[in-house]
Amino acid sequence: MTTEPERRLTREARRTGGTSDDDDRDLALLFGTSTALFASLVGPAHVLEAANPAFFAAIGGGQRARTGVPLAELMPELAAQGFIELLDHVYRSGERHVGRDARVVVGVGGDAREAYFDFTYEARRDAGGNVMGVRVIGVETTQAKHARRLAAEQRALLEQIARQAPLREVLDGMCRAIEELSPEVIVSVLLADTDGRHLRHGAAPSLPDFYNEAIDGIATGEGVGSCGTAAHRRRTVIVSDIATDPLWRDFRDLAGHAGLAACWSTPILARDGGLLGTFAMYHRAPRAPQDSDLALARVFADTAALAIERHHAERARLAADAREKAARDDLAFLLAASTALAGRLDERQTLERLAALCNPVLAPLAAVDVVEAGRVRRVAATALTEEARDLLVRHVPVRDARDDAVIRVLASGLTEVARRTPTGPGPWRELGVTGYVCIPLLDRGRAFGALTLLSTDGHSFDGHRIALAEELARRAASAARNARQYEQRAALARDLQSGLLLPDLPDIPGAQLAAFYHPAGEGLEIGGDFYDVFARGDGSWAFILGDVCGRGARAATTTALVRHTARAVASLLDDPVDVVKAVDKALNERYSQQNNGFVTLVYGHLAPTSEGLAVHLVRAGHTLPLLRDADHTVDTVDASGGLLGIGIPPALAARRFTLGPGASLLLYTDGLTECRADDTEQYGDIRLAKALASAPRGSSAADIVRTVAEDVRGFVNGGDMEDDQAALVITAGLPEPGRD
């Protein structure tokens, strides 16, 4: 409760000028939405007079978010920790107290939490210099402190991994470190079998032995608790209440016996996406995770992945040492196969090479089938004799035949091995088949085909040969996918580029137009430079030249958006500034959720007059246009303007001028001025201006473009262009031949 003397002290401070009180009101406003903590205390009982929301949030909110009560009453836990005594000292002495990284237990009982703060206690004084209270300013450093502890623990684990400590030791230490950082958490790590179908006990020092034994070897799959489901889905599974979640139906009693009420499981994945295990965080009370919990799980799941992969690598190295000669032979085979598959082939050629590589190294008979338009088609087959090959070529699995191995593998995406003839009809007796291996060809986990290897008398498939065949199939599937994607992307690039081919320049009375465009990329690369000239419908014309940040399909679609927007609004808006603002609006609305770079351009209107060509243009972050008059004098057209598409409205200023007879306006992209000769100097603005001025008197727009282009080509001397180049020349009606 606030005592009457304290209330009188507060009223007196306000009545005598209240300088400190005014300051605190200003500070309360300044700190009102800040993450810094601010509180103003008055009197020897430290009555809370004002505080910002961050202060109330830090002390627990709820019933504590109130003023007019002593701080010791609002936060009784502070007295035992010495903080009320510190306030008393500051109030009595007037001396400031500064605390750094101070540990504070906030709250009482089950709601208590450990927090850390940097804070300052300083005296509040009235107009007469008398201490009337204490001002508290601070910043909570709990997360930073935890982050430092987390980083230290992770460094220790990484050092263990680097010195090749046993995997069990690393994982056990990781579990204990997390449980020390978060005492309410119980950590478990399960390791995936090599086939990824089961999870084995890895480390769980705080779980009871009966629980670890019960879940050792659980299958991966939907509904197999949090861990089995996370391994199956390959993503984090959050179960906030084990007692009610259907994923724990088969394990609910086990969890209850172990005193577990919540479990969040994160899959531990290798760099290639393969399953390594699961990282689980258990709680003894139902609870949903916060963002910090999920971040902690991701960090240590990645650390566990590093340790597990390092462990697997070491085991693989030891195994490789025992089979050194075989490994060298395998490597030579796979290198040769990769080289054979890595050429610029189409998908059909890649799969034909796959079949050829298998015979006779892996099997005397091999066939490759793919699914096309819902039907299975055999695309390749090899054998030791032409007769055997013909038999394989003629046999094609039937899609609805359930007893065919190829059909089963296409459906399951899993390798099938048998030491017998394949089920279903086929030339097995004629070929003398005694066993087979059928391996799926996968594209992002989906089987698009299958490689079938057939053994005959005197030949069999062991685990080593099967593994080699699966690796070859994986590489072949990847090569086939790349070939297919390359062809699809190349086709898309061709379609996009053809859709963006610049139209023929129109005929404008009293004007000559000429342009050139040189994209720097090849194949899948699509340039970002563009230009366009089109009628506005009122006898005037619009022209535009610009540059889109980036390359490829996104640059192509952005180019199309800019050009089509300009064309759509040009006839409706008389001011070029308004047209450019409409383009900027379209860019920002389209990419409001992305950071897609920016666009620069020069846009203007052109109208024939009795004196030449009236030009009204605006520049948005682009290179300065160049103006060449009839006397060969070259100058820049200075029009200020900012970049488009960056979310900030550009400040634009339009320029009006007239192109007299024989005068030319050159618009260009920075690919011209920034190209280099032998990776040294740039072509530059000055050289471009000289090239423009060097065109003979009476040159047409096409002559000027040719002069500039030849000068640029001569400068780079056959070198590669690093950026697209585009230029547009507008020349006013040429003087009559023979006139100076």
XYZ file of C-alpha atoms in Angstrom:
740
model
C 0.000 0.000 0.000
C 1.137 3.565 -0.654
C 1.509 5.505 2.608
C 0.108 9.014 3.070
C 3.612 10.542 3.494
C 4.635 9.001 0.178
C 1.553 10.391 -1.545
C 2.303 13.783 -0.069
C 5.893 13.529 -1.345
C 4.614 12.796 -4.838
C 2.180 15.714 -4.751
C 4.883 18.032 -3.395
C 7.278 17.092 -6.185
C 4.659 17.920 -8.765
C 3.688 21.181 -7.039
C 7.290 22.502 -6.745
C 8.046 22.509 -10.430
C 8.306 18.764 -11.034
C 11.266 18.933 -13.381
C 12.123 15.318 -12.695
C 8.486 14.308 -13.155
C 8.320 16.056 -16.539
C 11.518 14.327 -17.579
C 10.113 10.961 -16.552
C 6.948 11.552 -18.546
C 9.129 12.264 -21.573
C 11.194 9.173 -20.866
C 8.036 7.108 -20.499
C 6.984 8.296 -23.954
C 10.414 7.570 -25.394
C 10.551 4.110 -23.843
C 6.875 3.403 -24.376
C 7.355 1.087 -27.353
C 10.998 0.272 -26.752
C 12.457 -3.116 -25.862
C 14.387 -1.303 -23.148
C 12.856 -1.427 -19.663
C 11.867 1.789 -17.897
C 10.262 2.334 -14.506
C 9.867 5.397 -12.323
C 9.714 4.809 -8.546
C 8.789 7.370 -5.894
C 9.403 7.563 -2.151
C 11.359 5.373 0.239
C 8.885 2.515 -0.365
C 9.695 2.697 -4.093
C 6.125 3.069 -5.276
C 5.856 2.304 -8.990
C 4.654 5.539 -10.517
C 5.161 4.814 -14.234
C 6.636 2.084 -16.433
C 6.696 1.122 -20.097
C 5.108 -2.069 -21.514
C 8.515 -3.739 -21.809
C 8.981 -3.444 -18.043
C 5.608 -5.029 -17.310
C 6.252 -7.800 -19.862
C 9.627 -8.565 -18.238
C 8.172 -8.872 -14.710
C 5.384 -11.201 -15.799
C 2.500 -8.985 -16.968
C -1.025 -9.883 -15.898
C -1.809 -8.732 -12.351
C 1.636 -7.154 -12.128
C 0.932 -4.639 -14.877
C -0.209 -1.864 -12.496
C 1.166 1.247 -10.867
C 0.655 2.953 -7.524
C 2.011 0.089 -5.410
C 5.462 -0.441 -3.847
C 7.798 -2.487 -5.994
C 8.393 -4.902 -3.083
C 4.662 -5.611 -3.015
C 4.454 -5.983 -6.800
C 7.542 -8.229 -6.947
C 8.080 -9.784 -3.491
C 10.791 -12.066 -4.843
C 13.183 -9.109 -5.280
C 13.771 -8.583 -1.539
C 15.505 -11.928 -0.995
C 17.716 -11.236 -4.002
C 19.010 -7.898 -2.656
C 17.470 -5.609 -5.272
C 15.197 -3.725 -2.843
C 18.261 -3.104 -0.659
C 20.058 -1.644 -3.679
C 17.100 0.661 -4.335
C 17.201 1.787 -0.692
C 20.896 2.624 -1.033
C 20.359 4.678 -4.206
C 17.427 6.488 -2.600
C 19.402 7.337 0.560
C 22.749 8.181 -1.051
C 21.671 9.572 -4.401
C 24.441 7.504 -6.002
C 23.827 5.660 -9.247
C 24.078 1.864 -9.310
C 24.864 -0.038 -12.513
C 24.327 -3.797 -12.859
C 25.682 -5.896 -15.719
C 24.294 -9.295 -16.699
C 22.617 -9.578 -13.306
C 20.703 -12.776 -12.572
C 17.112 -12.212 -11.453
C 14.508 -14.821 -10.570
C 11.252 -13.251 -11.778
C 7.990 -14.608 -10.366
C 7.294 -17.066 -7.617
C 6.467 -20.757 -7.429
C 5.726 -22.539 -10.670
C 5.648 -19.234 -12.596
C 9.219 -18.294 -11.663
C 11.766 -17.876 -14.432
C 15.481 -17.153 -14.514
C 16.386 -13.937 -16.344
C 19.415 -11.681 -16.811
C 19.470 -7.887 -17.086
C 21.772 -4.946 -17.674
C 20.273 -2.123 -15.589
C 20.869 1.256 -13.997
C 19.321 2.656 -10.799
C 19.637 6.418 -10.616
C 18.145 8.970 -8.238
C 15.214 11.162 -9.242
C 15.470 14.667 -7.859
C 12.994 17.496 -7.466
C 13.631 21.102 -8.425
C 15.468 21.631 -5.152
C 17.866 18.737 -5.803
C 16.288 16.482 -3.173
C 15.993 12.773 -3.944
C 12.311 11.964 -4.489
C 12.598 8.503 -6.005
C 14.595 6.151 -8.209
C 14.568 5.729 -11.974
C 15.168 2.226 -13.370
C 16.424 1.722 -16.925
C 17.530 -1.657 -18.235
C 17.700 -4.220 -21.013
C 16.994 -7.919 -20.627
C 20.017 -9.987 -21.699
C 18.585 -13.452 -21.031
C 18.509 -14.519 -24.649
C 21.996 -13.192 -25.311
C 23.365 -15.035 -22.281
C 21.632 -18.240 -23.291
C 22.932 -17.783 -26.823
C 26.491 -17.469 -25.508
C 26.068 -20.586 -23.411
C 24.532 -22.374 -26.383
C 27.435 -21.340 -28.621
C 29.952 -22.510 -26.033
C 28.277 -25.904 -25.738
C 28.096 -26.247 -29.504
C 31.793 -25.360 -29.854
C 32.638 -28.057 -27.331
C 30.602 -30.591 -29.306
C 32.238 -29.541 -32.564
C 35.645 -29.978 -30.970
C 34.626 -33.507 -29.926
C 33.497 -34.244 -33.469
C 36.719 -32.805 -34.894
C 38.874 -35.059 -32.713
C 36.701 -38.020 -33.728
C 35.301 -38.775 -30.297
C 32.995 -41.828 -30.236
C 29.514 -41.033 -31.553
C 27.794 -42.207 -28.367
C 30.009 -39.895 -26.299
C 29.213 -36.903 -28.531
C 25.467 -37.543 -28.544
C 25.328 -38.191 -24.806
C 27.243 -34.952 -24.146
C 24.908 -33.058 -26.460
C 21.829 -34.328 -24.605
C 23.276 -33.372 -21.228
C 24.302 -29.916 -22.487
C 20.795 -29.130 -23.727
C 19.214 -30.403 -20.539
C 21.528 -28.145 -18.562
C 20.578 -25.162 -20.729
C 16.857 -25.988 -20.457
C 16.251 -27.936 -17.219
C 12.633 -28.673 -18.122
C 13.654 -30.567 -21.287
C 14.548 -34.272 -21.654
C 16.526 -35.009 -24.813
C 16.714 -38.175 -26.893
C 18.548 -39.045 -30.107
C 17.556 -42.033 -32.232
C 19.714 -43.266 -35.119
C 18.304 -44.490 -38.414
C 19.206 -47.923 -39.748
C 21.032 -47.934 -43.044
C 17.767 -48.662 -44.848
C 16.026 -45.785 -43.074
C 13.135 -48.021 -41.981
C 13.911 -48.319 -38.278
C 15.270 -46.104 -35.508
C 17.783 -47.339 -32.955
C 18.691 -45.950 -29.548
C 21.420 -43.327 -29.828
C 21.476 -41.340 -26.600
C 18.967 -40.391 -23.899
C 20.750 -40.120 -20.534
C 17.699 -38.811 -18.668
C 15.067 -41.208 -19.982
C 14.423 -44.431 -18.029
C 16.082 -47.577 -19.375
C 12.771 -49.377 -19.895
C 11.614 -46.579 -22.166
C 14.822 -46.562 -24.237
C 14.649 -50.336 -24.620
C 10.989 -50.226 -25.654
C 11.494 -47.722 -28.482
C 14.815 -49.147 -29.695
C 14.150 -50.401 -33.228
C 10.783 -48.707 -33.816
C 9.750 -48.443 -37.444
C 9.597 -45.159 -39.302
C 6.105 -44.402 -40.446
C 2.967 -42.389 -40.006
C 1.517 -42.678 -36.515
C 4.654 -44.163 -34.900
C 4.920 -41.559 -32.146
C 6.651 -38.253 -32.736
C 10.011 -39.707 -33.814
C 8.816 -42.417 -36.188
C 6.450 -39.946 -37.833
C 9.106 -37.204 -38.095
C 11.515 -39.676 -39.719
C 8.806 -40.729 -42.142
C 7.669 -37.196 -42.998
C 11.225 -35.768 -43.011
C 10.013 -32.724 -41.060
C 9.482 -31.670 -37.469
C 6.519 -33.237 -35.661
C 5.131 -31.405 -32.617
C 2.985 -33.265 -30.114
C 1.970 -30.873 -27.346
C -0.119 -33.406 -25.414
C 0.778 -37.090 -25.719
C -2.354 -38.099 -23.831
C -4.648 -36.882 -26.628
C -2.579 -36.972 -29.813
C -3.404 -39.880 -32.185
C 0.246 -40.236 -33.230
C 0.955 -41.686 -29.770
C -1.938 -44.144 -29.690
C 0.354 -47.204 -29.583
C 2.852 -45.632 -27.146
C 0.599 -43.635 -24.820
C 0.817 -46.069 -21.903
C 4.602 -46.327 -22.264
C 4.948 -42.526 -22.204
C 2.635 -42.266 -19.195
C 4.691 -44.837 -17.292
C 7.827 -42.791 -18.066
C 6.130 -39.545 -16.981
C 6.262 -37.919 -20.432
C 3.520 -35.531 -21.561
C 4.853 -33.746 -24.681
C 7.376 -34.571 -27.398
C 8.755 -32.492 -30.273
C 10.816 -34.491 -32.751
C 13.059 -33.128 -35.503
C 14.470 -35.404 -38.234
C 18.257 -35.458 -38.472
C 19.054 -35.285 -42.166
C 22.277 -35.740 -44.088
C 23.500 -33.179 -46.569
C 21.979 -35.231 -49.388
C 18.623 -35.365 -47.603
C 19.017 -38.938 -46.349
C 17.631 -39.837 -42.937
C 20.223 -40.065 -40.149
C 17.930 -40.193 -37.134
C 15.706 -38.025 -34.966
C 16.283 -35.425 -32.261
C 13.500 -35.353 -29.658
C 12.731 -32.929 -26.822
C 10.373 -34.332 -24.171
C 8.482 -32.477 -21.434
C 6.778 -33.805 -18.333
C 3.804 -31.458 -18.777
C 1.784 -30.695 -21.927
C 3.457 -27.852 -23.745
C 3.699 -26.272 -27.207
C 7.100 -25.057 -28.402
C 8.156 -21.458 -28.828
C 10.242 -20.236 -31.752
C 13.355 -20.399 -29.564
C 12.637 -24.069 -28.783
C 12.364 -24.930 -32.464
C 15.535 -22.975 -33.242
C 17.378 -24.874 -30.489
C 16.158 -28.173 -31.964
C 17.344 -27.200 -35.452
C 20.788 -26.139 -34.208
C 21.452 -29.356 -32.343
C 19.844 -31.535 -35.008
C 22.377 -30.063 -37.441
C 25.169 -30.686 -34.928
C 23.989 -34.261 -34.454
C 23.866 -34.675 -38.244
C 27.489 -33.569 -38.437
C 28.499 -36.055 -35.730
C 26.515 -38.914 -37.274
C 27.779 -38.200 -40.761
C 31.315 -38.025 -39.397
C 30.722 -41.365 -37.674
C 29.345 -42.915 -40.841
C 32.248 -41.527 -42.819
C 34.726 -43.064 -40.402
C 33.012 -46.427 -40.559
C 32.952 -46.172 -44.344
C 36.647 -45.341 -44.354
C 37.494 -48.368 -42.235
C 35.361 -50.562 -44.466
C 36.964 -49.046 -47.532
C 40.412 -49.805 -46.185
C 39.406 -53.472 -45.932
C 38.190 -53.474 -49.521
C 40.719 -51.121 -51.042
C 41.141 -52.832 -54.355
C 37.402 -53.350 -54.824
C 36.749 -49.718 -53.949
C 39.289 -48.553 -56.511
C 37.651 -50.703 -59.162
C 34.226 -49.438 -58.177
C 35.409 -45.849 -58.256
C 36.963 -46.280 -61.662
C 33.735 -47.817 -62.925
C 31.543 -45.061 -61.490
C 33.857 -42.321 -62.732
C 33.768 -43.772 -66.201
C 29.995 -44.174 -65.941
C 29.538 -40.612 -64.700
C 31.645 -39.324 -67.563
C 29.597 -41.335 -70.025
C 26.332 -40.102 -68.522
C 27.341 -36.481 -68.058
C 27.422 -35.441 -71.709
C 24.839 -33.187 -73.269
C 22.460 -36.053 -74.056
C 18.735 -36.301 -74.136
C 16.947 -38.528 -71.642
C 16.628 -41.460 -74.049
C 20.357 -41.470 -74.816
C 21.193 -41.305 -71.099
C 19.087 -44.372 -70.301
C 20.507 -46.273 -73.278
C 23.981 -45.592 -71.915
C 22.855 -46.783 -68.492
C 21.879 -50.171 -69.916
C 25.120 -50.425 -71.870
C 27.214 -49.650 -68.772
C 25.635 -52.527 -66.831
C 26.658 -55.199 -69.290
C 28.804 -57.161 -68.584
C 30.252 -55.442 -65.457
C 27.143 -55.773 -63.300
C 25.052 -58.382 -65.098
C 24.891 -60.311 -68.375
C 21.394 -58.952 -69.076
C 20.009 -55.470 -68.396
C 16.890 -53.527 -69.351
C 15.556 -50.047 -68.659
C 11.836 -49.241 -68.546
C 10.174 -45.862 -68.109
C 6.624 -44.663 -67.538
C 5.293 -42.437 -70.303
C 1.702 -41.215 -70.482
C 0.632 -43.831 -67.959
C 2.201 -46.739 -69.843
C 5.428 -48.652 -69.326
C 7.837 -48.528 -72.241
C 11.145 -50.339 -72.596
C 13.707 -47.850 -73.849
C 16.931 -49.881 -73.679
C 18.223 -53.441 -73.309
C 21.650 -55.063 -73.503
C 22.835 -58.671 -73.526
C 25.904 -60.697 -74.423
C 24.284 -61.876 -77.656
C 22.080 -60.188 -80.214
C 19.477 -62.931 -79.887
C 19.184 -62.413 -76.110
C 18.957 -58.669 -76.600
C 16.102 -59.063 -79.076
C 14.192 -61.189 -76.549
C 14.622 -58.498 -73.890
C 13.622 -55.707 -76.263
C 10.385 -57.444 -77.236
C 9.314 -58.022 -73.619
C 7.600 -55.009 -72.028
C 5.982 -55.177 -68.559
C 2.239 -54.602 -68.493
C 1.263 -51.698 -66.216
C -1.666 -53.505 -64.571
C 0.224 -56.779 -64.033
C 0.651 -56.917 -60.251
C 2.953 -59.929 -60.422
C 5.596 -58.070 -62.474
C 8.696 -56.898 -60.577
C 9.092 -53.736 -62.646
C 5.506 -52.677 -61.909
C 5.968 -53.279 -58.180
C 9.184 -51.254 -58.070
C 7.618 -48.391 -60.019
C 4.815 -48.320 -57.445
C 6.967 -48.631 -54.310
C 10.108 -46.771 -55.320
C 12.147 -49.488 -53.569
C 14.736 -51.918 -54.930
C 13.583 -55.520 -55.277
C 16.062 -58.433 -55.219
C 15.368 -62.143 -55.706
C 17.414 -65.287 -56.368
C 14.834 -66.709 -58.745
C 13.256 -65.872 -62.062
C 11.013 -62.811 -62.062
C 7.316 -63.371 -61.508
C 4.975 -62.764 -64.399
C 5.339 -63.627 -68.080
C 8.656 -63.136 -69.843
C 11.444 -64.897 -71.793
C 13.064 -66.100 -68.578
C 13.524 -69.743 -69.601
C 14.934 -68.862 -73.025
C 17.428 -66.481 -71.403
C 18.344 -68.867 -68.564
C 17.523 -66.269 -65.861
C 18.302 -67.354 -62.265
C 17.823 -64.088 -60.352
C 17.204 -60.391 -60.714
C 17.656 -56.955 -59.216
C 15.102 -54.265 -60.059
C 16.106 -50.727 -59.054
C 13.863 -47.639 -59.281
C 15.026 -44.559 -61.129
C 13.893 -41.748 -58.868
C 13.166 -38.102 -59.488
C 12.592 -36.331 -56.153
C 11.484 -39.575 -54.573
C 9.127 -40.556 -57.413
C 9.972 -43.517 -59.613
C 9.876 -42.580 -63.282
C 11.579 -45.747 -64.466
C 13.379 -48.913 -63.416
C 16.675 -50.632 -64.153
C 16.413 -54.440 -64.226
C 19.544 -56.598 -64.012
C 19.163 -60.339 -64.717
C 21.601 -63.043 -63.628
C 22.190 -66.354 -65.400
C 24.041 -69.539 -64.502
C 27.439 -68.794 -63.004
C 26.443 -65.237 -62.014
C 24.853 -63.941 -58.811
C 24.147 -60.656 -57.085
C 25.842 -59.957 -53.764
C 25.345 -56.899 -51.586
C 28.365 -55.171 -53.035
C 27.197 -55.549 -56.615
C 23.673 -54.465 -55.723
C 24.986 -51.338 -53.993
C 27.098 -50.516 -57.029
C 24.089 -50.966 -59.282
C 21.957 -48.721 -57.074
C 24.614 -46.008 -57.127
C 24.854 -46.254 -60.884
C 21.066 -46.051 -61.127
C 21.061 -43.013 -58.847
C 23.618 -41.231 -60.998
C 21.828 -42.240 -64.164
C 18.502 -41.033 -62.775
C 20.121 -37.748 -61.830
C 21.712 -37.430 -65.272
C 18.408 -38.290 -66.959
C 16.607 -35.777 -64.782
C 19.207 -33.119 -65.569
C 18.941 -33.860 -69.274
C 15.167 -33.658 -69.094
C 15.242 -30.469 -67.026
C 17.839 -28.926 -69.308
C 15.686 -29.610 -72.321
C 12.587 -28.286 -70.557
C 14.383 -25.170 -69.361
C 16.013 -24.630 -72.706
C 12.598 -24.874 -74.323
C 11.203 -22.471 -71.737
C 14.094 -20.080 -72.305
C 13.529 -20.229 -76.046
C 9.822 -19.577 -75.555
C 10.462 -16.697 -73.180
C 13.147 -15.181 -75.354
C 10.986 -15.498 -78.462
C 8.142 -13.844 -76.556
C 10.481 -11.006 -75.601
C 12.020 -10.504 -79.036
C 11.968 -6.803 -79.653
C 9.490 -5.734 -82.319
C 10.453 -3.968 -85.488
C 10.781 -0.284 -84.829
C 7.836 1.712 -86.194
C 8.011 4.429 -88.849
C 7.551 7.831 -87.216
C 7.035 10.905 -89.403
C 9.981 13.271 -89.116
C 12.098 10.755 -87.193
C 14.516 7.909 -87.759
C 14.847 5.060 -85.261
C 17.563 2.449 -84.920
C 18.590 0.063 -82.154
C 20.783 -2.874 -81.313
C 20.496 -5.552 -78.645
C 23.216 -7.988 -77.593
C 22.423 -10.449 -74.763
C 25.490 -11.616 -72.876
C 24.220 -15.099 -71.931
C 23.587 -18.205 -73.941
C 21.360 -21.254 -73.592
C 19.189 -20.842 -70.495
C 20.225 -17.237 -69.890
C 17.681 -14.555 -70.745
C 18.756 -10.947 -70.853
C 17.288 -8.171 -68.744
C 17.832 -5.213 -71.124
C 14.877 -4.035 -73.195
C 13.544 -1.224 -75.354
C 10.278 -0.434 -77.095
C 8.668 2.288 -79.211
C 4.904 2.463 -79.745
C 2.113 4.866 -80.724
C 0.074 6.583 -78.019
C -3.001 7.060 -80.212
C -2.952 10.862 -80.345
C -0.271 11.321 -82.969
C 2.561 11.138 -80.455
C 4.798 8.181 -79.667
C 6.224 6.603 -76.541
C 9.724 5.228 -76.209
C 11.317 3.234 -73.404
C 14.707 1.651 -72.734
C 15.694 -0.024 -69.504
C 17.501 -2.686 -67.546
C 16.052 -5.304 -65.172
C 18.260 -6.455 -62.315
C 19.225 -10.108 -62.777
C 18.878 -12.617 -65.572
C 16.784 -15.612 -66.494
C 13.056 -16.255 -66.361
C 12.395 -13.752 -63.561
C 14.131 -10.990 -65.494
C 12.102 -11.961 -68.566
C 8.780 -11.768 -66.754
C 9.768 -8.480 -65.131
C 10.703 -7.064 -68.533
C 7.316 -8.122 -69.865
C 5.576 -6.517 -66.881
C 7.385 -3.200 -67.399
C 6.768 -3.048 -71.143
C 3.136 -4.139 -70.961
C 2.361 -1.757 -68.105
C 3.914 1.149 -69.991
C 1.971 0.254 -73.128
C -1.272 -0.094 -71.154
C -1.127 3.315 -69.472
C 0.798 5.434 -71.991
C -2.311 6.410 -73.939
C -4.139 7.345 -70.731
C -1.483 9.485 -69.057
C 0.015 12.568 -70.674
C 2.860 13.041 -68.202
C 5.756 10.534 -68.573
C 6.283 10.830 -64.810
C 2.817 9.337 -64.226
C 3.564 6.460 -66.606
C 6.794 5.621 -64.783
C 5.032 5.809 -61.430
C 2.454 3.338 -62.741
C 5.288 0.976 -63.707
C 6.829 1.344 -60.254
C 3.464 0.604 -58.645
C 3.031 -2.535 -60.749
C 6.505 -3.757 -59.792
C 6.009 -3.181 -56.077
C 2.556 -4.743 -56.007
C 3.747 -7.819 -57.818
C 6.820 -8.354 -55.625
C 5.453 -7.056 -52.314
C 6.485 -10.280 -50.546
C 9.846 -10.701 -52.277
C 13.149 -8.967 -52.779
C 13.455 -9.165 -56.532
C 15.977 -6.447 -57.276
C 15.178 -3.290 -59.157
C 14.536 -1.774 -62.593
C 16.102 1.264 -64.241
C 14.729 2.931 -67.360
C 14.305 6.011 -69.487
C 10.770 6.665 -70.697
C 9.462 9.509 -72.827
C 6.974 10.882 -75.323
C 7.892 11.971 -78.832
C 5.879 14.225 -81.129
C 6.823 15.591 -84.573
C 6.677 19.404 -84.782
C 7.604 22.014 -87.337
C 10.904 22.534 -85.495
C 11.830 18.851 -85.262
C 10.861 16.347 -82.570
C 9.403 17.451 -79.239
C 10.732 15.177 -76.512
C 9.334 14.854 -72.995
C 11.259 12.212 -71.001
C 11.926 10.978 -67.484
C 14.875 8.963 -66.155
C 14.500 6.442 -63.318
C 17.925 5.448 -62.001
C 19.218 4.751 -65.502
C 22.288 5.890 -67.410
C 22.093 9.487 -68.611
C 20.803 9.822 -72.193
C 23.179 11.484 -74.641
C 22.109 14.280 -76.991
C 24.035 14.981 -80.191
C 23.112 18.178 -81.998
C 23.542 18.890 -85.675
C 27.054 20.257 -84.999
C 28.270 16.934 -83.498
C 28.297 18.375 -79.994
C 27.395 15.695 -77.444
C 25.903 16.464 -74.068
C 23.967 14.569 -71.401
C 20.261 14.982 -70.735
C 20.211 15.465 -66.973
C 16.940 14.252 -65.500
C 16.965 13.062 -61.913
C 15.074 9.969 -60.802
C 15.391 6.979 -58.480
C 15.259 3.211 -58.957
C 11.959 1.428 -59.547
C 10.596 -1.621 -57.760
C 12.383 -1.114 -54.426
C 9.342 -0.141 -52.377
C 10.366 3.519 -52.099
C 8.460 6.011 -54.302
C 11.002 7.426 -56.766
C 11.525 11.160 -56.982
C 11.160 11.872 -60.700
C 11.714 15.050 -62.723
C 10.776 15.178 -66.406
C 12.733 17.098 -69.073
C 11.365 18.753 -72.196
C 13.467 19.650 -75.214
C 13.328 19.635 -78.983
C 15.494 17.587 -81.313
C 16.266 19.861 -84.195
C 16.865 18.499 -87.702
C 19.880 16.190 -87.685
C 20.041 15.983 -83.882
C 20.016 12.552 -82.236
C 19.103 11.165 -78.847
C 20.993 8.056 -77.669
C 19.556 5.845 -74.938
C 21.709 2.931 -73.745
C 22.192 0.419 -70.944
C 25.249 0.176 -68.726
C 26.365 -2.982 -70.542
C 27.980 -0.622 -73.073
C 29.843 1.660 -70.706
C 30.854 -1.086 -68.232
C 32.240 -3.625 -70.708
C 35.962 -4.247 -70.332
C 38.950 -4.830 -72.525
C 41.115 -7.719 -71.297
C 39.607 -7.479 -67.790
C 41.099 -4.025 -67.224
C 39.567 -0.648 -67.993
C 35.904 -0.068 -68.752
C 34.611 1.377 -71.997
C 33.165 4.312 -70.059
C 30.887 7.281 -70.650
C 33.564 9.475 -72.224
C 34.440 6.962 -74.939
C 30.764 6.436 -75.702
C 30.271 10.177 -76.118
C 33.279 10.334 -78.454
C 31.945 7.449 -80.516
C 28.594 9.201 -80.820
C 30.256 12.445 -81.877
C 32.435 10.639 -84.433
C 29.519 9.612 -86.639
C 29.738 11.642 -89.880
C 27.522 14.662 -90.429
C 24.193 13.641 -91.865
C 24.429 10.123 -90.437
C 21.160 8.291 -90.114
C 20.052 6.687 -86.879
C 21.181 3.320 -88.263
C 24.610 4.790 -89.096
C 24.989 6.112 -85.548
C 24.043 2.762 -84.029
C 26.501 0.999 -86.317
C 29.289 3.446 -85.393
C 28.748 2.952 -81.653
C 28.435 -0.832 -81.913
C 31.617 -1.145 -83.972
C 33.525 1.047 -81.515
C 32.404 -1.150 -78.602
C 33.347 -4.345 -80.457
C 36.715 -2.903 -81.292
C 37.268 -1.980 -77.661
C 36.579 -5.465 -76.253
C 38.525 -7.003 -79.137
C 36.521 -10.209 -79.289
C 36.234 -10.645 -75.524
C 33.129 -11.984 -73.805
C 30.389 -9.570 -72.829
C 29.674 -9.753 -69.101
C 26.376 -7.893 -69.334
C 23.617 -7.323 -71.873
C 23.936 -4.344 -74.189
C 21.101 -2.331 -75.667
C 20.898 1.045 -77.359
C 18.187 3.103 -79.053
C 18.849 6.121 -81.293
C 16.182 8.674 -82.225
C 17.197 11.140 -84.933
C 15.138 14.135 -86.017
C 14.447 14.652 -89.714
C 17.775 14.753 -91.514
C 18.807 17.861 -93.418
C 18.698 17.731 -97.180
C 21.763 16.151 -98.839
C 24.573 18.621 -99.429
C 23.527 21.063 -96.708
C 26.007 21.882 -93.919
